[in-house]
JSON list of C-alpha atoms in Angstrom, two decimals:
[
{"chain": "P", "resi": 2, "resn": "LYS", "atom": "CA", "xyz": [101.54, 93.68, 115.09]},
{"chain": "P", "resi": 3, "resn": "ALA", "atom": "CA", "xyz": [102.54, 97.07, 116.60]},
{"chain": "P", "resi": 4, "resn": "GLY", "atom": "CA", "xyz": [100.25, 99.99, 115.55]},
{"chain": "P", "resi": 5, "resn": "VAL", "atom": "CA", "xyz": [101.20, 103.37, 114.16]},
{"chain": "P", "resi": 6, "resn": "THR", "atom": "CA", "xyz": [103.52, 105.25, 116.50]},
{"chain": "P", "resi": 7, "resn": "GLN", "atom": "CA", "xyz": [104.13, 108.95, 116.63]},
{"chain": "P", "resi": 8, "resn": "THR", "atom": "CA", "xyz": [106.73, 110.94, 118.40]},
{"chain": "P", "resi": 9, "resn": "PRO", "atom": "CA", "xyz": [106.74, 113.13, 120.38]},
{"chain": "P", "resi": 10, "resn": "ARG", "atom": "CA", "xyz": [103.26, 112.91, 121.86]},
{"chain": "P", "resi": 11, "resn": "TYR", "atom": "CA", "xyz": [103.29, 116.46, 123.14]},
{"chain": "P", "resi": 12, "resn": "LEU", "atom": "CA", "xyz": [105.14, 119.53, 122.09]},
{"chain": "P", "resi": 13, "resn": "ILE", "atom": "CA", "xyz": [105.22, 123.22, 123.09]},
{"chain": "P", "resi": 14, "resn": "LYS", "atom": "CA", "xyz": [106.84, 125.69, 120.77]},
{"chain": "P", "resi": 15, "resn": "THR", "atom": "CA", "xyz": [106.73, 129.52, 120.28]},
{"chain": "P", "resi": 16, "resn": "ARG", "atom": "CA", "xyz": [105.71, 131.46, 117.34]},
{"chain": "P", "resi": 17, "resn": "GLY", "atom": "CA", "xyz": [108.33, 131.60, 114.57]},
{"chain": "P", "resi": 18, "resn": "GLN", "atom": "CA", "xyz": [110.04, 128.32, 115.52]},
{"chain": "P", "resi": 19, "resn": "GLN", "atom": "CA", "xyz": [109.92, 125.24, 113.39]},
{"chain": "P", "resi": 20, "resn": "VAL", "atom": "CA", "xyz": [108.97, 121.68, 114.40]},
{"chain": "P", "resi": 21, "resn": "THR", "atom": "CA", "xyz": [109.49, 118.11, 113.04]},
{"chain": "P", "resi": 22, "resn": "LEU", "atom": "CA", "xyz": [107.07, 115.34, 113.96]},
{"chain": "P", "resi": 23, "resn": "SER", "atom": "CA", "xyz": [107.74, 111.64, 113.27]},
{"chain": "P", "resi": 24, "resn": "CYS", "atom": "CA", "xyz": [105.58, 108.74, 112.34]},
{"chain": "P", "resi": 25, "resn": "SER", "atom": "CA", "xyz": [106.35, 105.02, 112.10]},
{"chain": "P", "resi": 26, "resn": "PRO", "atom": "CA", "xyz": [103.70, 103.12, 110.15]},
{"chain": "P", "resi": 27, "resn": "ILE", "atom": "CA", "xyz": [102.49, 99.57, 110.81]},
{"chain": "P", "resi": 28, "resn": "SER", "atom": "CA", "xyz": [105.02, 97.11, 109.54]},
{"chain": "P", "resi": 29, "resn": "GLY", "atom": "CA", "xyz": [104.53, 96.34, 105.90]},
{"chain": "P", "resi": 30, "resn": "HIS", "atom": "CA", "xyz": [102.48, 99.47, 105.22]},
{"chain": "P", "resi": 31, "resn": "ARG", "atom": "CA", "xyz": [103.86, 101.74, 102.51]},
{"chain": "P", "resi": 32, "resn": "SER", "atom": "CA", "xyz": [101.43, 104.68, 102.54]},
{"chain": "P", "resi": 33, "resn": "VAL", "atom": "CA", "xyz": [101.58, 107.35, 105.24]},
{"chain": "P", "resi": 34, "resn": "SER", "atom": "CA", "xyz": [99.13, 110.18, 105.42]},
{"chain": "P", "resi": 35, "resn": "TRP", "atom": "CA", "xyz": [99.09, 113.20, 107.69]},
{"chain": "P", "resi": 36, "resn": "TYR", "atom": "CA", "xyz": [96.12, 115.05, 109.09]},
{"chain": "P", "resi": 37, "resn": "GLN", "atom": "CA", "xyz": [95.67, 118.14, 111.25]},
{"chain": "P", "resi": 38, "resn": "GLN", "atom": "CA", "xyz": [92.79, 118.05, 113.75]},
{"chain": "P", "resi": 39, "resn": "THR", "atom": "CA", "xyz": [91.50, 121.25, 115.32]},
{"chain": "P", "resi": 40, "resn": "PRO", "atom": "CA", "xyz": [88.17, 121.89, 117.23]},
{"chain": "P", "resi": 41, "resn": "GLY", "atom": "CA", "xyz": [87.00, 124.33, 114.64]},
{"chain": "P", "resi": 42, "resn": "GLN", "atom": "CA", "xyz": [87.97, 122.61, 111.33]},
{"chain": "P", "resi": 43, "resn": "GLY", "atom": "CA", "xyz": [88.05, 118.93, 112.46]},
{"chain": "P", "resi": 44, "resn": "LEU", "atom": "CA", "xyz": [90.38, 116.60, 110.59]},
{"chain": "P", "resi": 45, "resn": "GLN", "atom": "CA", "xyz": [92.02, 118.04, 107.52]},
{"chain": "P", "resi": 46, "resn": "PHE", "atom": "CA", "xyz": [94.24, 116.22, 105.10]},
{"chain": "P", "resi": 47, "resn": "LEU", "atom": "CA", "xyz": [97.79, 117.52, 104.86]},
{"chain": "P", "resi": 48, "resn": "PHE", "atom": "CA", "xyz": [99.60, 115.08, 102.48]},
{"chain": "P", "resi": 49, "resn": "GLU", "atom": "CA", "xyz": [100.16, 111.47, 101.64]},
{"chain": "P", "resi": 50, "resn": "TYR", "atom": "CA", "xyz": [103.43, 109.65, 100.98]},
{"chain": "P", "resi": 51, "resn": "PHE", "atom": "CA", "xyz": [103.91, 106.36, 99.13]},
{"chain": "P", "resi": 52, "resn": "SER", "atom": "CA", "xyz": [107.19, 104.84, 98.31]},
{"chain": "P", "resi": 53, "resn": "GLU", "atom": "CA", "xyz": [109.09, 108.04, 99.29]},
{"chain": "P", "resi": 54, "resn": "THR", "atom": "CA", "xyz": [107.00, 110.20, 96.92]},
{"chain": "P", "resi": 55, "resn": "GLN", "atom": "CA", "xyz": [104.31, 112.70, 97.80]},
{"chain": "P", "resi": 56, "resn": "ARG", "atom": "CA", "xyz": [101.16, 111.42, 96.03]},
{"chain": "P", "resi": 57, "resn": "ASN", "atom": "CA", "xyz": [98.59, 113.87, 97.23]},
{"chain": "P", "resi": 58, "resn": "LYS", "atom": "CA", "xyz": [98.50, 117.19, 99.01]},
{"chain": "P", "resi": 59, "resn": "GLY", "atom": "CA", "xyz": [95.85, 119.14, 100.87]},
{"chain": "P", "resi": 60, "resn": "ASN", "atom": "CA", "xyz": [95.22, 122.82, 100.95]},
{"chain": "P", "resi": 61, "resn": "PHE", "atom": "CA", "xyz": [97.87, 123.95, 103.42]},
{"chain": "P", "resi": 62, "resn": "PRO", "atom": "CA", "xyz": [100.56, 126.58, 103.01]},
{"chain": "P", "resi": 63, "resn": "GLY", "atom": "CA", "xyz": [104.11, 125.61, 101.95]},
{"chain": "P", "resi": 64, "resn": "ARG", "atom": "CA", "xyz": [105.25, 125.99, 105.63]},
{"chain": "P", "resi": 65, "resn": "PHE", "atom": "CA", "xyz": [103.90, 122.46, 106.01]},
{"chain": "P", "resi": 66, "resn": "SER", "atom": "CA", "xyz": [106.15, 119.87, 104.33]},
{"chain": "P", "resi": 67, "resn": "GLY", "atom": "CA", "xyz": [106.97, 116.19, 104.71]},
{"chain": "P", "resi": 68, "resn": "ARG", "atom": "CA", "xyz": [109.04, 113.36, 103.62]},
{"chain": "P", "resi": 69, "resn": "GLN", "atom": "CA", "xyz": [109.14, 109.54, 103.71]},
{"chain": "P", "resi": 70, "resn": "PHE", "atom": "CA", "xyz": [112.13, 107.33, 104.07]},
{"chain": "P", "resi": 71, "resn": "SER", "atom": "CA", "xyz": [112.95, 104.07, 102.49]},
{"chain": "P", "resi": 72, "resn": "ASN", "atom": "CA", "xyz": [111.70, 102.15, 105.58]},
{"chain": "P", "resi": 73, "resn": "SER", "atom": "CA", "xyz": [108.34, 104.00, 105.12]},
{"chain": "P", "resi": 74, "resn": "ARG", "atom": "CA", "xyz": [108.81, 106.10, 108.27]},
{"chain": "P", "resi": 75, "resn": "SER", "atom": "CA", "xyz": [107.64, 109.62, 107.63]},
{"chain": "P", "resi": 76, "resn": "GLU", "atom": "CA", "xyz": [108.35, 113.09, 109.12]},
{"chain": "P", "resi": 77, "resn": "MET", "atom": "CA", "xyz": [106.40, 116.30, 108.78]},
{"chain": "P", "resi": 78, "resn": "ASN", "atom": "CA", "xyz": [107.89, 119.70, 109.31]},
{"chain": "P", "resi": 79, "resn": "VAL", "atom": "CA", "xyz": [106.21, 122.93, 110.05]},
{"chain": "P", "resi": 80, "resn": "SER", "atom": "CA", "xyz": [108.28, 126.12, 109.69]},
{"chain": "P", "resi": 81, "resn": "THR", "atom": "CA", "xyz": [107.68, 129.56, 111.03]},
{"chain": "P", "resi": 82, "resn": "LEU", "atom": "CA", "xyz": [105.00, 128.35, 113.44]},
{"chain": "P", "resi": 83, "resn": "GLU", "atom": "CA", "xyz": [101.93, 130.39, 113.93]},
{"chain": "P", "resi": 84, "resn": "LEU", "atom": "CA", "xyz": [99.40, 130.31, 116.81]},
{"chain": "P", "resi": 85, "resn": "GLY", "atom": "CA", "xyz": [96.79, 128.71, 114.53]},
{"chain": "P", "resi": 86, "resn": "ASP", "atom": "CA", "xyz": [99.12, 125.73, 113.98]},
{"chain": "P", "resi": 87, "resn": "SER", "atom": "CA", "xyz": [98.15, 124.53, 117.52]},
{"chain": "P", "resi": 88, "resn": "ALA", "atom": "CA", "xyz": [96.46, 121.16, 116.83]},
{"chain": "P", "resi": 89, "resn": "LEU", "atom": "CA", "xyz": [96.57, 117.42, 117.01]},
{"chain": "P", "resi": 90, "resn": "TYR", "atom": "CA", "xyz": [98.68, 116.06, 114.17]},
{"chain": "P", "resi": 91, "resn": "LEU", "atom": "CA", "xyz": [97.62, 112.61, 113.17]},
{"chain": "P", "resi": 92, "resn": "CYS", "atom": "CA", "xyz": [99.46, 110.14, 111.09]},
{"chain": "P", "resi": 93, "resn": "ALA", "atom": "CA", "xyz": [97.75, 107.22, 109.32]},
{"chain": "P", "resi": 94, "resn": "SER", "atom": "CA", "xyz": [99.23, 104.25, 107.48]},
{"chain": "P", "resi": 95, "resn": "SER", "atom": "CA", "xyz": [97.76, 101.80, 105.06]},
{"chain": "P", "resi": 96, "resn": "SER", "atom": "CA", "xyz": [99.04, 98.84, 103.10]},
{"chain": "P", "resi": 97, "resn": "MET", "atom": "CA", "xyz": [98.29, 100.19, 99.58]},
{"chain": "P", "resi": 98, "resn": "ALA", "atom": "CA", "xyz": [97.58, 96.80, 98.04]},
{"chain": "P", "resi": 99, "resn": "GLY", "atom": "CA", "xyz": [96.00, 98.80, 95.21]},
{"chain": "P", "resi": 100, "resn": "ARG", "atom": "CA", "xyz": [92.29, 98.13, 95.88]},
{"chain": "P", "resi": 101, "resn": "GLY", "atom": "CA", "xyz": [89.54, 100.75, 96.25]},
{"chain": "P", "resi": 102, "resn": "GLN", "atom": "CA", "xyz": [90.06, 102.80, 99.32]},
{"chain": "P", "resi": 103, "resn": "GLU", "atom": "CA", "xyz": [92.65, 101.38, 101.60]},
{"chain": "P", "resi": 104, "resn": "THR", "atom": "CA", "xyz": [91.79, 101.22, 105.31]},
{"chain": "P", "resi": 105, "resn": "GLN", "atom": "CA", "xyz": [93.78, 103.83, 107.16]},
{"chain": "P", "resi": 106, "resn": "TYR", "atom": "CA", "xyz": [95.03, 103.12, 110.69]},
{"chain": "P", "resi": 107, "resn": "PHE", "atom": "CA", "xyz": [95.69, 106.12, 112.77]},
{"chain": "P", "resi": 108, "resn": "GLY", "atom": "CA", "xyz": [98.35, 106.74, 115.43]},
{"chain": "P", "resi": 109, "resn": "PRO", "atom": "CA", "xyz": [97.64, 108.45, 118.68]},
{"chain": "P", "resi": 110, "resn": "GLY", "atom": "CA", "xyz": [98.75, 111.83, 117.35]},
{"chain": "P", "resi": 111, "resn": "THR", "atom": "CA", "xyz": [101.21, 114.58, 118.41]},
{"chain": "P", "resi": 112, "resn": "ARG", "atom": "CA", "xyz": [99.56, 117.48, 120.24]},
{"chain": "P", "resi": 113, "resn": "LEU", "atom": "CA", "xyz": [101.38, 120.69, 119.36]},
{"chain": "P", "resi": 114, "resn": "LEU", "atom": "CA", "xyz": [100.81, 123.88, 121.29]},
{"chain": "P", "resi": 115, "resn": "VAL", "atom": "CA", "xyz": [102.23, 127.12, 119.82]},
{"chain": "P", "resi": 116, "resn": "LEU", "atom": "CA", "xyz": [102.63, 130.04, 122.28]},
{"chain": "O", "resi": 29, "resn": "GLN", "atom": "CA", "xyz": [80.42, 125.34, 102.50]},
{"chain": "O", "resi": 30, "resn": "LYS", "atom": "CA", "xyz": [82.21, 122.13, 103.64]},
{"chain": "O", "resi": 31, "resn": "GLU", "atom": "CA", "xyz": [82.31, 119.04, 101.53]},
{"chain": "O", "resi": 32, "resn": "VAL", "atom": "CA", "xyz": [81.08, 116.99, 104.48]},
{"chain": "O", "resi": 33, "resn": "GLU", "atom": "CA", "xyz": [78.62, 118.29, 107.11]},
{"chain": "O", "resi": 34, "resn": "GLN", "atom": "CA", "xyz": [78.10, 116.62, 110.44]},
{"chain": "O", "resi": 35, "resn": "ASP", "atom": "CA", "xyz": [76.09, 117.81, 113.43]},
{"chain": "O", "resi": 36, "resn": "PRO", "atom": "CA", "xyz": [78.70, 118.31, 116.18]},
{"chain": "O", "resi": 37, "resn": "GLY", "atom": "CA", "xyz": [76.30, 117.61, 119.10]},
{"chain": "O", "resi": 38, "resn": "PRO", "atom": "CA", "xyz": [77.00, 117.07, 121.82]},
{"chain": "O", "resi": 39, "resn": "LEU", "atom": "CA", "xyz": [74.48, 114.26, 121.90]},
{"chain": "O", "resi": 40, "resn": "SER", "atom": "CA", "xyz": [73.51, 112.72, 125.29]},
{"chain": "O", "resi": 41, "resn": "VAL", "atom": "CA", "xyz": [71.44, 109.50, 125.53]},
{"chain": "O", "resi": 42, "resn": "PRO", "atom": "CA", "xyz": [70.53, 106.98, 128.27]},
{"chain": "O", "resi": 43, "resn": "GLU", "atom": "CA", "xyz": [72.10, 103.58, 128.32]},
{"chain": "O", "resi": 44, "resn": "GLY", "atom": "CA", "xyz": [70.31, 101.14, 126.03]},
{"chain": "O", "resi": 45, "resn": "ALA", "atom": "CA", "xyz": [69.06, 103.80, 123.60]},
{"chain": "O", "resi": 46, "resn": "ILE", "atom": "CA", "xyz": [69.38, 103.64, 119.81]},
{"chain": "O", "resi": 47, "resn": "VAL", "atom": "CA", "xyz": [71.67, 106.34, 118.58]},
{"chain": "O", "resi": 48, "resn": "SER", "atom": "CA", "xyz": [71.50, 107.82, 115.11]},
{"chain": "O", "resi": 49, "resn": "LEU", "atom": "CA", "xyz": [74.47, 109.75, 113.74]},
{"chain": "O", "resi": 50, "resn": "ASN", "atom": "CA", "xyz": [74.44, 111.39, 110.28]},
{"chain": "O", "resi": 51, "resn": "CYS", "atom": "CA", "xyz": [76.44, 113.15, 107.71]},
{"chain": "O", "resi": 52, "resn": "THR", "atom": "CA", "xyz": [75.66, 114.88, 104.40]},
{"chain": "O", "resi": 53, "resn": "TYR", "atom": "CA", "xyz": [78.12, 115.50, 101.61]},
{"chain": "O", "resi": 54, "resn": "SER", "atom": "CA", "xyz": [78.28, 117.39, 98.34]},
{"chain": "O", "resi": 55, "resn": "ASN", "atom": "CA", "xyz": [81.00, 115.61, 96.29]},
{"chain": "O", "resi": 56, "resn": "SER", "atom": "CA", "xyz": [79.48, 113.10, 93.88]},
{"chain": "O", "resi": 57, "resn": "ALA", "atom": "CA", "xyz": [82.83, 111.39, 93.45]},
{"chain": "O", "resi": 58, "resn": "PHE", "atom": "CA", "xyz": [82.82, 109.93, 96.97]},
{"chain": "O", "resi": 59, "resn": "GLN", "atom": "CA", "xyz": [82.38, 106.17, 96.71]},
{"chain": "O", "resi": 60, "resn": "TYR", "atom": "CA", "xyz": [83.82, 105.00, 100.03]},
{"chain": "O", "resi": 61, "resn": "PHE", "atom": "CA", "xyz": [82.27, 105.78, 103.31]},
{"chain": "O", "resi": 62, "resn": "MET", "atom": "CA", "xyz": [83.65, 105.24, 106.76]},
{"chain": "O", "resi": 63, "resn": "TRP", "atom": "CA", "xyz": [82.78, 105.83, 110.37]},
{"chain": "O", "resi": 64, "resn": "TYR", "atom": "CA", "xyz": [85.62, 106.32, 112.84]},
{"chain": "O", "resi": 65, "resn": "ARG", "atom": "CA", "xyz": [85.36, 106.47, 116.63]},
{"chain": "O", "resi": 66, "resn": "GLN", "atom": "CA", "xyz": [87.76, 108.65, 118.65]},
{"chain": "O", "resi": 67, "resn": "TYR", "atom": "CA", "xyz": [88.16, 108.51, 122.43]},
{"chain": "O", "resi": 68, "resn": "SER", "atom": "CA", "xyz": [89.62, 111.46, 124.17]},
{"chain": "O", "resi": 69, "resn": "ARG", "atom": "CA", "xyz": [93.41, 111.79, 123.65]},
{"chain": "O", "resi": 70, "resn": "LYS", "atom": "CA", "xyz": [93.48, 108.98, 121.18]},
{"chain": "O", "resi": 71, "resn": "GLY", "atom": "CA", "xyz": [93.61, 108.60, 117.42]},
{"chain": "O", "resi": 72, "resn": "PRO", "atom": "CA", "xyz": [90.53, 107.63, 115.38]},
{"chain": "O", "resi": 73, "resn": "GLU", "atom": "CA", "xyz": [89.76, 103.93, 115.02]},
{"chain": "O", "resi": 74, "resn": "LEU", "atom": "CA", "xyz": [87.78, 102.49, 112.14]},
{"chain": "O", "resi": 75, "resn": "LEU", "atom": "CA", "xyz": [84.32, 101.26, 112.98]},
{"chain": "O", "resi": 76, "resn": "MET", "atom": "CA", "xyz": [82.55, 100.67, 109.67]},
{"chain": "O", "resi": 77, "resn": "TYR", "atom": "CA", "xyz": [83.53, 100.77, 106.04]},
{"chain": "O", "resi": 78, "resn": "THR", "atom": "CA", "xyz": [81.00, 100.81, 103.22]},
{"chain": "O", "resi": 79, "resn": "TYR", "atom": "CA", "xyz": [81.39, 100.96, 99.40]},
{"chain": "O", "resi": 80, "resn": "SER", "atom": "CA", "xyz": [78.73, 102.78, 97.47]},
{"chain": "O", "resi": 81, "resn": "SER", "atom": "CA", "xyz": [75.12, 102.75, 98.54]},
{"chain": "O", "resi": 82, "resn": "GLY", "atom": "CA", "xyz": [73.51, 100.16, 100.92]},
{"chain": "O", "resi": 83, "resn": "ASN", "atom": "CA", "xyz": [73.55, 98.93, 104.48]},
{"chain": "O", "resi": 84, "resn": "LYS", "atom": "CA", "xyz": [76.23, 97.16, 106.49]},
{"chain": "O", "resi": 85, "resn": "GLU", "atom": "CA", "xyz": [75.76, 95.62, 109.90]},
{"chain": "O", "resi": 86, "resn": "ASP", "atom": "CA", "xyz": [78.48, 94.69, 112.39]},
{"chain": "O", "resi": 87, "resn": "GLY", "atom": "CA", "xyz": [77.25, 93.72, 115.83]},
{"chain": "O", "resi": 88, "resn": "ARG", "atom": "CA", "xyz": [75.45, 96.70, 117.44]},
{"chain": "O", "resi": 89, "resn": "PHE", "atom": "CA", "xyz": [76.50, 98.97, 114.54]},
{"chain": "O", "resi": 90, "resn": "THR", "atom": "CA", "xyz": [74.72, 99.58, 111.22]},
{"chain": "O", "resi": 91, "resn": "ALA", "atom": "CA", "xyz": [76.00, 101.89, 108.57]},
{"chain": "O", "resi": 92, "resn": "GLN", "atom": "CA", "xyz": [73.69, 103.16, 105.80]},
{"chain": "O", "resi": 93, "resn": "VAL", "atom": "CA", "xyz": [74.68, 104.99, 102.65]},
{"chain": "O", "resi": 94, "resn": "ASP", "atom": "CA", "xyz": [72.21, 106.73, 100.33]},
{"chain": "O", "resi": 95, "resn": "LYS", "atom": "CA", "xyz": [74.25, 108.17, 97.42]},
{"chain": "O", "resi": 96, "resn": "SER", "atom": "CA", "xyz": [71.22, 109.63, 95.71]},
{"chain": "O", "resi": 97, "resn": "SER", "atom": "CA", "xyz": [70.58, 111.86, 98.71]},
{"chain": "O", "resi": 98, "resn": "LYS", "atom": "CA", "xyz": [74.27, 112.25, 99.63]},
{"chain": "O", "resi": 99, "resn": "TYR", "atom": "CA", "xyz": [73.47, 111.06, 103.11]},
{"chain": "O", "resi": 100, "resn": "ILE", "atom": "CA", "xyz": [75.07, 108.51, 105.41]},
{"chain": "O", "resi": 101, "resn": "SER", "atom": "CA", "xyz": [74.10, 107.29, 108.78]},
{"chain": "O", "resi": 102, "resn": "LEU", "atom": "CA", "xyz": [75.51, 105.17, 111.65]},
{"chain": "O", "resi": 103, "resn": "PHE", "atom": "CA", "xyz": [73.11, 103.49, 114.06]},
{"chain": "O", "resi": 104, "resn": "ILE", "atom": "CA", "xyz": [74.21, 102.22, 117.46]},
{"chain": "O", "resi": 105, "resn": "ARG", "atom": "CA", "xyz": [71.85, 99.76, 119.09]},
{"chain": "O", "resi": 106, "resn": "ASP", "atom": "CA", "xyz": [71.74, 99.09, 122.84]},
{"chain": "O", "resi": 107, "resn": "SER", "atom": "CA", "xyz": [74.25, 101.85, 123.45]},
{"chain": "O", "resi": 108, "resn": "GLN", "atom": "CA", "xyz": [76.68, 101.50, 126.29]},
{"chain": "O", "resi": 109, "resn": "PRO", "atom": "CA", "xyz": [78.68, 104.01, 128.42]},
{"chain": "O", "resi": 110, "resn": "SER", "atom": "CA", "xyz": [81.78, 102.68, 126.58]},
{"chain": "O", "resi": 111, "resn": "ASP", "atom": "CA", "xyz": [80.30, 104.06, 123.39]},
{"chain": "O", "resi": 112, "resn": "SER", "atom": "CA", "xyz": [80.84, 107.57, 124.71]},
{"chain": "O", "resi": 113, "resn": "ALA", "atom": "CA", "xyz": [83.25, 109.09, 122.18]},
{"chain": "O", "resi": 114, "resn": "THR", "atom": "CA", "xyz": [83.44, 111.33, 119.15]},
{"chain": "O", "resi": 115, "resn": "TYR", "atom": "CA", "xyz": [82.13, 109.74, 115.98]},
{"chain": "O", "resi": 116, "resn": "LEU", "atom": "CA", "xyz": [83.69, 110.89, 112.72]},
{"chain": "O", "resi": 117, "resn": "CYS", "atom": "CA", "xyz": [82.27, 110.22, 109.27]},
{"chain": "O", "resi": 118, "resn": "ALA", "atom": "CA", "xyz": [84.89, 110.04, 106.48]},
{"chain": "O", "resi": 119, "resn": "MET", "atom": "CA", "xyz": [84.68, 109.67, 102.74]},
{"chain": "O", "resi": 120, "resn": "SER", "atom": "CA", "xyz": [86.89, 109.09, 99.78]},
{"chain": "O", "resi": 121, "resn": "ALA", "atom": "CA", "xyz": [86.72, 109.00, 96.01]},
{"chain": "O", "resi": 122, "resn": "GLY", "atom": "CA", "xyz": [89.06, 105.94, 96.22]},
{"chain": "O", "resi": 123, "resn": "VAL", "atom": "CA", "xyz": [92.68, 105.40, 95.23]},
{"chain": "O", "resi": 124, "resn": "THR", "atom": "CA", "xyz": [91.99, 106.08, 91.56]},
{"chain": "O", "resi": 125, "resn": "GLY", "atom": "CA", "xyz": [90.00, 109.22, 92.35]},
{"chain": "O", "resi": 126, "resn": "GLY", "atom": "CA", "xyz": [92.45, 111.10, 94.55]},
{"chain": "O", "resi": 127, "resn": "GLY", "atom": "CA", "xyz": [94.92, 108.87, 96.23]},
{"chain": "O", "resi": 128, "resn": "ASN", "atom": "CA", "xyz": [94.44, 107.83, 99.81]},
{"chain": "O", "resi": 129, "resn": "LYS", "atom": "CA", "xyz": [92.80, 111.09, 100.99]},
{"chain": "O", "resi": 130, "resn": "LEU", "atom": "CA", "xyz": [89.99, 110.99, 103.46]},
{"chain": "O", "resi": 131, "resn": "THR", "atom": "CA", "xyz": [87.59, 113.88, 103.88]},
{"chain": "O", "resi": 132, "resn": "PHE", "atom": "CA", "xyz": [86.12, 114.04, 107.35]},
{"chain": "O", "resi": 133, "resn": "GLY", "atom": "CA", "xyz": [83.10, 115.53, 109.00]},
{"chain": "O", "resi": 134, "resn": "THR", "atom": "CA", "xyz": [83.80, 117.55, 112.16]},
{"chain": "O", "resi": 135, "resn": "GLY", "atom": "CA", "xyz": [82.64, 114.77, 114.40]},
{"chain": "O", "resi": 136, "resn": "THR", "atom": "CA", "xyz": [79.68, 114.25, 116.71]},
{"chain": "O", "resi": 137, "resn": "GLN", "atom": "CA", "xyz": [80.41, 113.95, 120.44]},
{"chain": "O", "resi": 138, "resn": "LEU", "atom": "CA", "xyz": [78.29, 111.27, 121.98]},
{"chain": "O", "resi": 139, "resn": "LYS", "atom": "CA", "xyz": [77.75, 110.62, 125.71]},
{"chain": "O", "resi": 140, "resn": "VAL", "atom": "CA", "xyz": [75.92, 107.50, 126.92]},
{"chain": "O", "resi": 141, "resn": "GLU", "atom": "CA", "xyz": [74.67, 107.93, 130.51]},
{"chain": "O", "resi": 142, "resn": "LEU", "atom": "CA", "xyz": [73.87, 105.24, 133.08]}
]
C-alpha cells in the first residue's frame, strides 16, 4: 500500500504571498490531519478533516485554512505569508474506524521557506 | 507552560547502551500515548502505542506510562547507530475526547555512536 504523499516537497515563497500544499492519504483512510513542525515549537496541530468536514482545529490564525475532497485528498492554504510560517508541514492520515485513538501515518512533509 | 514537556537533548550514547527517553504532561484527559521516531528530512513513524497506564514491549523497545505521575518513558535496549534519530512523544484524549488530535513533545535528538 502506498504511504501518505505530499506535494510539493520544497517550496520557497516571499512574505505576503499565499501557498497551497497538497496531501494524498493512504488508500481507504478518511481522516487527514495537518501539523506544523518548527525547531522552537515542535509539532503543532493545525486541523483535521474527516469526510470533507473540519472536525478539529488547532490554535492558529485564520490565515491557515484547509479543505478535503470527496476522494479524501486534502489541501491546506496559508495566505499572507509571514517569516514565521517557515516550517515543515506534515500531513497524517488515519482510517477512522471509530476506535480509541486512531494510528496516524505521516507523510514526508513539505518544507516551506518564507523569505 | 506546554502541555507536554520533553528534554530536547541532544543525547549521545555508545552503541549497545540502554537509552531512556522521557516526557511529562499536564492534561489529565490524555489516555493514549505514542512514541514516534523521525529521521532527518523524513516524516515521523510510529514506534510504540500504549493505552492508559502500564508497560508495552516490542523487540528492543519498551514503553512505560504512569498516569498517576503524568510521566511516560521509552527505553531502547542494545542501541544501534541506526537508532540515531529524533524521538517524539505524542498524546491524545482519544477520538471522543478531541478528535484525532495529537499533542507532541518537542522531541529528543539521539545519537548512537560506534
